[in-house]
Short mmCIF file of C-alpha atoms and ligand atoms in Angstrom, two decimals:
data_model
loop_
_atom_site.label_atom_id
_atom_site.label_comp_id
_atom_site.label_asym_id
_atom_site.label_seq_id
_atom_site.Cartn_x
_atom_site.Cartn_y
_atom_site.Cartn_z
CA UNK A 171 -0.11 0.08 0.14
CA UNK A 172 1.28 3.38 -0.69
CA UNK A 173 0.29 6.68 0.68
CA UNK A 174 1.97 8.80 -2.16
CA UNK A 175 -0.04 11.78 -3.18
CA UNK A 176 0.00 13.65 -6.40
CA UNK A 177 1.95 16.55 -4.71
CA UNK A 178 4.51 13.86 -3.55
CA UNK A 179 4.87 12.82 -7.02
CA UNK A 180 5.43 16.47 -8.07
CA UNK A 181 8.08 16.98 -5.38
CA UNK A 182 10.05 13.76 -6.68
CA UNK A 183 9.91 15.37 -10.23
CA UNK A 184 11.21 18.55 -8.64
CA UNK A 185 14.20 16.63 -7.14
CA UNK A 186 14.67 14.52 -10.15
CA UNK A 187 18.29 15.00 -11.34
CA UNK A 188 17.34 13.35 -14.76
CA UNK A 189 14.40 15.94 -15.14
CA UNK A 190 16.20 18.10 -17.50
CA UNK A 191 16.57 15.35 -19.98
CA UNK A 192 12.74 15.58 -20.80
CA UNK A 193 13.55 18.69 -22.82
CA UNK A 194 15.36 16.77 -25.35
CA UNK A 195 12.01 15.50 -26.78
CA UNK A 196 9.02 16.45 -28.79
CA UNK A 197 6.52 15.40 -26.43
CA UNK A 198 2.78 16.18 -27.37
CA UNK A 199 1.16 18.23 -24.51
CA UNK A 200 -1.30 16.57 -22.17
CA UNK A 201 0.02 13.00 -23.50
CA UNK A 202 1.08 10.55 -20.85
CA UNK A 203 3.25 8.50 -23.21
CA UNK A 204 3.92 4.89 -21.58
CA UNK A 205 4.82 3.22 -24.78
CA UNK A 206 8.43 3.94 -25.24
CA UNK A 207 9.13 0.31 -25.26
CA UNK A 208 7.37 -0.07 -28.53
CA UNK A 209 8.27 3.20 -30.18
CA UNK A 210 10.50 5.67 -28.56
CA UNK A 211 9.49 9.37 -28.39
CA UNK A 212 10.84 11.85 -31.24
CA UNK A 213 13.95 13.68 -30.15
CA UNK A 214 13.98 17.71 -30.90
CA UNK A 215 17.21 17.15 -32.79
CA UNK A 216 15.98 14.66 -35.15
CA UNK A 217 13.78 16.58 -37.72
CA UNK A 218 16.66 19.28 -38.28
CA UNK A 219 19.24 16.53 -38.46
CA UNK A 220 17.27 14.45 -41.15
CA UNK A 221 16.38 17.69 -43.01
CA UNK A 222 20.20 18.53 -43.20
CA UNK A 223 21.07 15.14 -44.45
CA UNK A 224 18.37 15.31 -47.07
CA UNK A 225 18.94 19.00 -48.15
CA UNK A 226 22.75 19.49 -47.90
CA UNK A 227 24.34 16.07 -47.62
CA UNK A 228 22.20 14.48 -50.20
CA UNK A 229 20.62 17.29 -52.08
CA UNK A 230 23.88 19.40 -52.69
CA UNK A 231 26.82 17.04 -52.09
CA UNK A 232 25.17 13.95 -53.54
CA UNK A 233 27.41 10.92 -53.83
CA UNK A 234 30.38 12.65 -52.31
CA UNK A 235 28.53 12.42 -48.79
CA UNK A 236 29.54 8.96 -48.66
CA UNK A 237 32.83 9.95 -47.87
CA UNK A 238 32.66 13.64 -46.95
CA UNK A 239 29.64 13.27 -44.50
CA UNK A 240 30.92 9.95 -43.36
CA UNK A 241 27.73 8.08 -44.53
CA UNK A 242 29.75 5.01 -45.25
CA UNK A 243 30.94 4.45 -41.52
CA UNK A 244 27.60 5.32 -39.81
CA UNK A 245 26.93 1.60 -38.88
CA UNK A 246 30.38 1.79 -36.94
CA UNK A 247 30.11 5.04 -35.52
CA UNK A 248 26.59 4.63 -34.10
CA UNK A 249 27.58 1.10 -33.14
CA UNK A 250 30.28 2.48 -31.13
CA UNK A 251 27.94 4.69 -29.10
CA UNK A 252 25.46 1.80 -28.55
CA UNK A 253 28.38 -0.39 -27.48
CA UNK A 254 28.85 1.91 -24.56
CA UNK A 255 25.28 1.27 -23.31
CA UNK A 256 25.67 -2.54 -23.44
CA UNK A 257 28.99 -3.03 -21.99
CA UNK A 258 30.76 -3.86 -25.31
CA UNK A 259 33.98 -2.05 -26.57
CA UNK A 260 34.19 0.10 -29.55
CA UNK A 261 34.55 -1.75 -32.79
CA UNK A 262 32.56 -4.73 -31.40
CA UNK A 263 28.96 -3.68 -32.44
CA UNK A 264 27.50 -2.45 -35.61
CA UNK A 265 24.18 -1.19 -36.54
CA UNK A 266 22.35 -3.08 -39.64
CA UNK A 267 19.31 -4.34 -40.81
CA UNK A 268 16.41 -5.41 -38.43
CA UNK A 269 16.38 -7.24 -35.25
CA UNK A 270 14.86 -10.38 -36.86
CA UNK A 271 17.58 -10.28 -39.78
CA UNK A 272 20.43 -9.78 -37.17
CA UNK A 273 18.99 -12.64 -35.18
CA UNK A 274 19.19 -14.96 -38.02
CA UNK A 275 22.91 -14.03 -38.72
CA UNK A 276 24.12 -14.58 -35.08
CA UNK A 277 21.97 -17.73 -34.64
CA UNK A 278 23.42 -19.06 -38.12
CA UNK A 279 26.95 -18.05 -37.15
CA UNK A 280 26.65 -19.50 -33.55
CA UNK A 281 25.09 -22.81 -34.92
CA UNK A 282 28.09 -23.12 -37.34
CA UNK A 283 30.51 -22.96 -34.31
CA UNK A 284 28.58 -25.56 -32.54
CA UNK A 285 28.17 -27.92 -35.56
CA UNK A 286 31.88 -27.82 -35.84
CA UNK A 287 32.96 -28.14 -32.21
CA UNK A 288 30.09 -30.28 -30.80
CA UNK A 289 27.92 -31.89 -33.68
CA UNK A 290 25.87 -33.85 -31.24
CA UNK A 291 24.41 -30.82 -29.82
CA UNK A 292 21.23 -30.11 -31.95
CA UNK A 293 18.84 -28.10 -29.93
CA UNK A 294 18.04 -24.35 -29.39
CA UNK A 295 16.55 -23.59 -26.08
CA UNK A 296 14.35 -20.43 -25.53
CA UNK A 297 11.52 -19.15 -23.65
CA UNK A 298 7.88 -20.09 -24.26
CA UNK A 299 6.97 -16.41 -24.11
CA UNK A 300 9.79 -15.02 -26.08
CA UNK A 301 8.96 -12.31 -28.63
CA UNK A 302 7.42 -14.38 -31.63
CA UNK A 303 9.74 -13.09 -34.52
CA UNK A 304 12.73 -14.58 -32.30
CA UNK A 305 11.11 -17.83 -32.32
CA UNK A 306 10.29 -17.80 -35.85
CA UNK A 307 13.67 -16.96 -36.92
CA UNK A 308 14.98 -19.86 -34.51
CA UNK A 309 12.67 -22.07 -36.15
CA UNK A 310 13.86 -21.57 -39.61
CA UNK A 311 17.57 -22.05 -38.37
CA UNK A 312 16.61 -25.28 -36.74
CA UNK A 313 14.75 -26.33 -39.95
CA UNK A 314 17.72 -25.85 -41.99
CA UNK A 315 19.85 -27.72 -39.56
CA UNK A 316 17.65 -30.38 -38.53
CA UNK A 317 17.68 -29.20 -35.07
CA UNK A 318 15.03 -28.80 -32.32
CA UNK A 319 13.60 -25.65 -30.72
CA UNK A 320 12.68 -26.26 -27.14
CA UNK A 321 10.39 -23.49 -25.39
CA UNK A 322 10.47 -23.64 -21.69
CA UNK A 323 8.88 -21.47 -18.77
CA UNK A 324 11.79 -19.25 -17.44
CA UNK A 325 12.07 -21.37 -14.25
CA UNK A 326 12.65 -24.57 -16.23
CA UNK A 327 15.77 -23.10 -18.44
CA UNK A 328 18.64 -23.56 -16.17
CA UNK A 329 17.89 -27.40 -15.54
CA UNK A 330 17.49 -28.00 -19.30
CA UNK A 331 21.02 -27.02 -20.35
CA UNK A 332 22.56 -30.35 -20.91
CA UNK A 333 25.04 -32.02 -23.35
CA UNK A 334 22.48 -31.95 -26.51
CA UNK A 335 21.86 -28.38 -26.18
CA UNK A 336 23.69 -26.13 -28.65
CA UNK A 337 22.48 -22.60 -28.04
CA UNK A 338 20.38 -20.54 -25.26
CA UNK A 339 18.62 -17.84 -26.96
CA UNK A 340 16.80 -15.54 -24.68
CA UNK A 341 15.37 -12.03 -24.59
CA UNK A 342 16.99 -10.27 -21.62
CA UNK A 343 13.80 -8.30 -20.79
CA UNK A 344 10.62 -10.29 -21.71
CA UNK A 345 8.38 -8.07 -23.79
CA UNK A 346 5.04 -9.19 -22.27
CA UNK A 347 5.72 -9.48 -18.61
CA UNK A 348 8.82 -7.32 -18.28
CA UNK A 349 10.66 -10.06 -16.40
CA UNK A 350 14.28 -9.65 -16.80
CA UNK A 351 16.74 -12.40 -16.83
CA UNK A 352 19.97 -12.93 -14.95
CA UNK A 353 22.29 -12.50 -17.87
CA UNK A 354 25.66 -13.18 -16.25
CA UNK A 355 24.49 -16.37 -14.47
CA UNK A 356 22.29 -17.88 -17.35
CA UNK A 357 25.17 -17.28 -19.51
CA UNK A 358 27.61 -19.11 -17.07
CA UNK A 359 25.22 -21.97 -16.73
CA UNK A 360 25.13 -22.18 -20.71
CA UNK A 361 28.66 -22.21 -20.99
CA UNK A 362 29.08 -24.69 -18.01
CA UNK A 363 26.98 -27.03 -20.19
CA UNK A 364 28.81 -26.35 -23.14
CA UNK A 365 26.33 -24.31 -25.19
CA UNK A 366 26.67 -20.54 -26.54
CA UNK A 367 24.38 -17.73 -25.34
CA UNK A 368 22.65 -15.46 -27.59
CA UNK A 369 20.86 -12.37 -26.05
CA UNK A 370 18.16 -10.18 -27.53
CA UNK A 371 18.58 -6.69 -26.05
CA UNK A 372 15.41 -5.27 -27.64
CA UNK A 373 13.79 -4.29 -24.24
CA UNK A 374 17.06 -3.51 -22.48
CA UNK A 375 19.41 -1.32 -24.65
CA UNK A 376 19.06 2.26 -23.34
CA UNK A 377 16.43 0.91 -20.35
CA UNK A 378 18.63 -1.10 -17.96
CA UNK A 379 22.32 -1.50 -17.47
CA UNK A 380 23.77 -4.47 -19.67
CA UNK A 381 27.25 -5.69 -19.58
CA UNK A 382 27.71 -7.91 -22.41
CA UNK A 383 31.38 -8.43 -21.78
CA UNK A 384 31.05 -8.73 -18.04
CA UNK A 385 28.48 -11.52 -18.64
CA UNK A 386 30.91 -13.00 -21.15
CA UNK A 387 27.76 -13.37 -23.68
CA UNK A 388 28.53 -15.03 -27.10
CA UNK A 389 26.17 -12.97 -29.37
CA UNK A 390 23.60 -10.14 -29.02
CA UNK A 391 21.17 -8.32 -31.16
CA UNK A 392 18.94 -5.37 -30.31
CA UNK A 393 16.44 -2.95 -31.56
CA UNK A 394 16.85 0.84 -32.51
CA UNK A 395 13.21 2.16 -32.39
CA UNK A 396 12.30 1.28 -28.67
CA UNK A 397 14.43 2.79 -25.75
CA UNK A 398 17.03 4.08 -28.11
CA UNK A 399 14.15 6.51 -29.78
CA UNK A 400 15.77 6.00 -33.29
CA UNK A 401 12.13 6.32 -34.90
CA UNK A 402 9.75 3.86 -36.65
CA UNK A 403 11.49 0.79 -38.34
CA UNK A 404 15.00 2.12 -37.23
CA UNK A 405 17.83 -0.06 -37.95
CA UNK A 406 18.93 -2.69 -35.19
CA UNK A 407 22.25 -3.67 -34.05
CA UNK A 408 24.37 -6.68 -33.73
CA UNK A 409 27.31 -7.62 -31.39
CA UNK A 410 29.52 -10.71 -31.43
CA UNK A 411 32.14 -11.48 -28.94
CA UNK A 412 35.63 -10.89 -30.48
CA UNK A 413 36.47 -14.60 -29.77
CA UNK A 414 33.72 -15.53 -32.26
CA UNK A 415 33.58 -12.48 -34.55
CA UNK A 416 35.96 -13.60 -37.15
CA UNK A 417 35.41 -17.29 -36.96
CA UNK A 418 32.82 -17.71 -39.74
CA UNK A 419 31.31 -15.31 -42.12
CA UNK A 420 27.55 -14.86 -41.53
CA UNK A 421 25.02 -16.18 -43.87
CA UNK A 422 24.01 -12.92 -45.56
CA UNK A 423 27.34 -12.28 -47.22
CA UNK A 424 26.45 -8.89 -48.76
CA UNK A 425 29.16 -6.68 -50.15
CA UNK A 426 29.04 -4.10 -47.23
CA UNK A 427 30.46 -6.87 -45.08
CA UNK A 428 33.22 -7.65 -47.71
CA UNK A 429 36.85 -6.98 -46.85
CA UNK A 430 37.18 -4.60 -49.76
CA UNK A 431 33.45 -3.92 -51.04
CA UNK A 432 34.81 -1.22 -53.63
CA UNK A 433 37.44 -3.70 -55.29
CA UNK A 434 34.41 -5.12 -56.95
CA UNK A 435 36.12 -8.65 -57.12
CA UNK A 436 33.93 -11.78 -57.70
CA UNK A 437 34.71 -13.77 -54.76
CA UNK A 438 33.56 -13.12 -51.09
CA UNK A 439 36.15 -12.26 -48.48
CA UNK A 440 34.54 -11.06 -45.09
CA UNK A 441 35.74 -7.85 -43.53
CA UNK A 442 37.77 -8.17 -40.25
CA UNK A 443 35.61 -8.40 -37.16
CA UNK A 444 32.09 -7.32 -36.56
CA UNK A 445 31.96 -5.25 -39.92
CA UNK A 446 31.27 -8.61 -41.69
CA UNK A 447 27.74 -8.57 -39.97
CA UNK A 448 26.77 -5.73 -42.50
CA UNK A 449 25.06 -6.89 -45.51
CA UNK A 450 23.83 -4.16 -47.80
CA UNK A 451 24.00 -0.20 -48.33
CA UNK A 452 23.31 1.22 -45.10
CA UNK A 453 20.04 3.27 -44.76
CA UNK A 454 21.49 6.75 -44.22
CA UNK A 455 18.28 8.53 -43.45
CA UNK A 456 17.32 6.20 -40.83
CA UNK A 457 20.74 6.18 -39.39
CA UNK A 458 20.98 9.72 -39.03
CA UNK A 459 17.55 9.48 -36.95
CA UNK A 460 18.88 6.68 -35.00
CA UNK A 461 22.02 8.46 -34.01
CA UNK A 462 19.95 11.46 -32.49
CA UNK A 463 17.97 8.96 -30.65
CA UNK A 464 21.13 7.18 -29.19
CA UNK A 465 22.36 10.65 -28.21
CA UNK A 466 19.38 11.21 -26.27
CA UNK A 467 20.27 8.33 -24.09
CA UNK A 468 23.97 9.18 -23.85
CA UNK A 469 23.16 12.67 -22.74
CA UNK A 470 22.43 10.91 -19.25
CA UNK A 471 26.02 10.51 -18.84
CA UNK A 472 26.14 14.05 -17.54
CA UNK A 473 23.55 13.27 -15.03
CA UNK A 474 24.66 9.89 -13.52
CA UNK A 475 24.41 7.71 -16.78
CA UNK A 476 22.87 4.47 -17.03
CA UNK A 477 23.01 3.72 -13.20
CA UNK A 478 20.92 7.00 -12.69
CA UNK A 479 18.49 5.96 -15.43
CA UNK A 480 18.02 2.71 -13.81
CA UNK A 481 17.29 4.05 -10.42
CA UNK A 482 14.80 6.20 -11.83
CA UNK A 483 13.17 3.45 -14.04
CA UNK A 484 12.91 1.39 -10.81
CA UNK A 485 11.44 4.18 -9.01
CA UNK A 486 8.87 4.88 -11.65
CA UNK A 487 7.87 1.20 -12.14
CA UNK A 488 7.49 0.63 -8.33
CA UNK A 489 5.40 3.69 -7.87
CA UNK A 490 3.10 2.74 -10.77
CA UNK A 491 2.64 -0.82 -9.54
CA UNK A 492 1.97 0.47 -6.02
CA UNK A 493 -0.51 2.99 -6.89
CA UNK A 494 -2.43 0.31 -9.15
CA UNK A 495 -2.51 -1.98 -6.34
CA UNK A 496 -3.53 0.76 -3.86
CA UNK A 497 -5.72 2.88 -5.84
CA UNK A 498 -7.47 0.21 -8.23
CA UNK A 499 -7.62 -2.48 -5.66
CA UNK A 500 -10.62 -4.81 -6.37
CA UNK A 501 -11.17 -3.52 -9.84
CA UNK A 502 -10.23 -6.70 -11.62
CA UNK A 503 -6.62 -5.93 -12.66
CA UNK A 504 -3.38 -7.42 -11.23
CA UNK A 505 0.15 -6.59 -11.49
CA UNK A 506 2.02 -9.31 -13.36
CA UNK A 507 5.47 -7.98 -13.79
CA UNK A 508 7.88 -9.14 -10.91
CA UNK A 509 7.51 -7.11 -7.92
CA UNK A 510 11.20 -7.54 -7.15
CA UNK A 511 12.92 -4.70 -9.09
CA UNK A 512 16.15 -6.85 -9.79
CA UNK A 513 13.91 -9.23 -11.95
CA UNK A 514 12.13 -6.28 -13.76
CA UNK A 515 12.99 -4.28 -16.84
CA UNK A 516 11.55 -0.81 -17.40
CA UNK A 517 7.86 -1.78 -17.86
CA UNK A 518 4.81 -2.84 -15.77
CA UNK A 519 2.46 -5.10 -17.07
CA UNK A 520 -1.31 -5.82 -15.67
CA UNK A 521 -3.60 -8.64 -16.45
CA UNK A 522 -7.25 -9.16 -15.81
CA UNK A 523 -7.58 -10.97 -12.33
CA UNK A 524 -10.24 -13.15 -14.12
CA UNK A 525 -8.48 -15.08 -16.77
CA UNK A 526 -11.85 -15.34 -18.45
CA UNK A 527 -12.39 -11.74 -18.81
CA UNK A 528 -11.87 -10.22 -22.20
CA UNK A 529 -11.65 -6.34 -21.50
CA UNK A 530 -7.95 -5.79 -21.48
CA UNK A 531 -7.84 -4.47 -25.12
CA UNK A 532 -10.88 -1.98 -24.31
CA UNK A 533 -9.33 -0.89 -21.01
CA UNK A 534 -6.28 0.23 -22.90
CA UNK A 535 -8.25 1.65 -25.79
CA UNK A 536 -10.16 3.77 -23.13
CA UNK A 537 -6.84 4.91 -21.64
CA UNK A 538 -5.66 6.13 -24.94
CA UNK A 539 -8.71 8.19 -25.45
CA UNK A 540 -7.92 9.77 -22.27
CA UNK A 541 -4.32 10.45 -23.64
CA UNK A 542 -2.67 7.66 -21.54
CA UNK A 543 -0.78 5.50 -24.22
CA UNK A 544 0.13 2.16 -23.02
CA UNK A 545 -0.50 -0.99 -25.25
CA UNK A 546 -2.19 -4.58 -25.31
CA UNK A 547 -0.61 -7.78 -25.87
CA UNK A 548 -2.93 -10.87 -26.63
CA UNK A 549 -2.72 -13.72 -24.48
CA UNK A 550 -3.24 -17.41 -25.34
CA UNK A 551 -3.99 -20.75 -23.52
CA UNK A 552 -0.86 -20.37 -21.33
CA UNK A 553 -0.33 -16.62 -20.85
CA UNK A 554 -2.98 -13.75 -20.04
CA UNK A 555 -3.83 -10.86 -21.77
CA UNK A 556 -1.76 -7.98 -21.00
CA UNK A 557 -1.97 -4.23 -20.64
CA UNK A 558 1.57 -2.98 -20.88
CA UNK A 559 3.09 0.24 -19.62
CA UNK A 560 6.69 1.24 -20.38
CA UNK A 561 8.64 3.66 -18.33
CA UNK A 562 11.39 5.68 -20.01
CA UNK A 563 13.29 7.62 -17.53
CA UNK A 564 14.46 10.04 -19.92
CA UNK A 565 11.11 11.58 -20.40
CA UNK A 566 8.53 10.02 -18.20
CA UNK A 567 7.65 12.05 -14.77
CA UNK A 568 6.56 10.71 -11.49
CA UNK A 569 3.28 12.81 -11.73
CA UNK A 570 2.68 10.86 -15.26
CA UNK A 571 2.58 7.79 -13.26
CA UNK A 572 0.19 9.08 -10.89
CA UNK A 573 -2.02 10.57 -13.46
CA UNK A 574 -2.10 7.40 -15.43
CA UNK A 575 -3.22 5.32 -12.51
CA UNK A 576 -5.81 8.00 -11.83
CA UNK A 577 -7.12 7.68 -15.32
CA UNK A 578 -7.11 3.87 -15.01
CA UNK A 579 -9.13 4.05 -11.72
CA UNK A 580 -11.68 6.29 -13.47
CA UNK A 581 -11.77 3.96 -16.42
CA UNK A 582 -12.41 0.81 -14.30
CA UNK A 583 -14.83 2.54 -11.81
CA UNK A 584 -17.16 3.81 -14.50
CA UNK A 585 -16.58 0.71 -16.88
CA UNK A 586 -15.72 2.96 -19.62
CA UNK A 587 -14.25 0.26 -21.49
CA UNK A 588 -17.56 -1.13 -22.15
CA UNK A 589 -18.27 1.44 -25.00
CA UNK A 590 -18.40 0.02 -28.43
CA UNK A 591 -15.68 2.19 -29.82
CA UNK A 592 -13.01 0.86 -27.47
CA UNK A 593 -13.96 -2.63 -28.53
CA UNK A 594 -12.89 -2.19 -32.14
CA UNK A 595 -9.46 -3.92 -33.04
CA UNK A 596 -6.93 -2.05 -35.37
CA UNK A 597 -4.30 -3.76 -37.35
CA UNK A 598 -1.50 -2.75 -35.04
CA UNK A 599 -2.27 -3.36 -31.33
C1 PLP B 848 10.83 -5.32 -30.82
C2 PLP B 848 11.24 -6.81 -30.83
C3 PLP B 848 11.85 -7.20 -32.07
C4 PLP B 848 11.51 -6.58 -33.26
O1 PLP B 848 12.22 -7.12 -34.49
P1 PLP B 848 11.92 -6.25 -35.65
O2 PLP B 848 12.90 -7.15 -36.83
O3 PLP B 848 12.70 -4.95 -35.63
O4 PLP B 848 10.63 -6.18 -36.38
C5 PLP B 848 12.43 -8.42 -32.08
N1 PLP B 848 12.58 -9.15 -30.98
C6 PLP B 848 12.25 -8.60 -29.62
C7 PLP B 848 12.40 -9.42 -28.45
C8 PLP B 848 11.53 -7.34 -29.71
O5 PLP B 848 11.12 -6.89 -28.34
#
């Protein structure tokens, strides 16, 4: 039970050392945006930067800009910035393609290592409620190799890591529940069992501290448009531990990952290191926007950095969960994210207390109509429907958490969600 008042939340905002970072964003007035885990907010710098790339670098300087404006090295330049957020060294991470495509590359490369070193290992182990695209990509990698994809509940994963397991593939923070895996210990368990560990950082990069090198992970991918604020469909990133980066070339052997793309020779020779994980020509306009987004996170360095972001993120999610439990008690919703902050990413998920209740989607729509943007993720036979609220410490205020819960309380109390307009489904939920 929390006795926090709205004035207490305003006082927390007034004392928040990260508060100045909110001015980096174009936030629509009167909107409480709790969906930065799906699409980060537009940074103020982005429109002018993209306009400059379009009008000056492209419009005036044209093809020279590949050299003069450094377009050709954008994947590495932005990769080095993201590396600082995930515990990788400069030169170990590049920006390329989508998370899905990058996952295919790293799973294929990791699988080739196992096929060579330990061909008796023929299973990829993952979590049943992992993000579907990760599972679909793993399915096709397994299909090509005649391997099995095994999906388990999180508690069962450690015990399954045995002599037939090739790869452990996990998303660090679960997209539905916000539950965060212990990356160092699961990676160590995978290694002790002789498997490699592949991590998806889609809901981690820019949201929670990650130390890929410290955890001794093998491969990682992550998303540019969520907590990195890179814009819709922003390019993703890919990292390989240097001990693996040069062992094979990844399966999408495009010319941008070639050792000498502009030699125009017929045979493929992979570039040294992570550069071989590039495939085709980099999307310059999208990269320009992504760099502005990544810079909004790096701007926190002057205010305590990732540790300060994490501290505020925990305070925000803790406050939201406690306020829901105190102010919406008995209204049919329960907090399903872990209540132990060390096991929680930067989001809080609610679910109908009655698993038969089908109003989660309509509740989210009623909140959106009131200017509180979260999202809905459909459940299935083993998981409940979810109301998902992401907290981005760069721009979310404590008073936003308070006001969001007050709107939720009113929606539930008046059963506003019953209105027909809140029960129409759109293509994107
Ligand atoms: C958001 C997300 C993706 C997105 O993949 P795209 O290829 O960008 O569509 C993949 N995996 C996870 C775990 C995600 O959260």
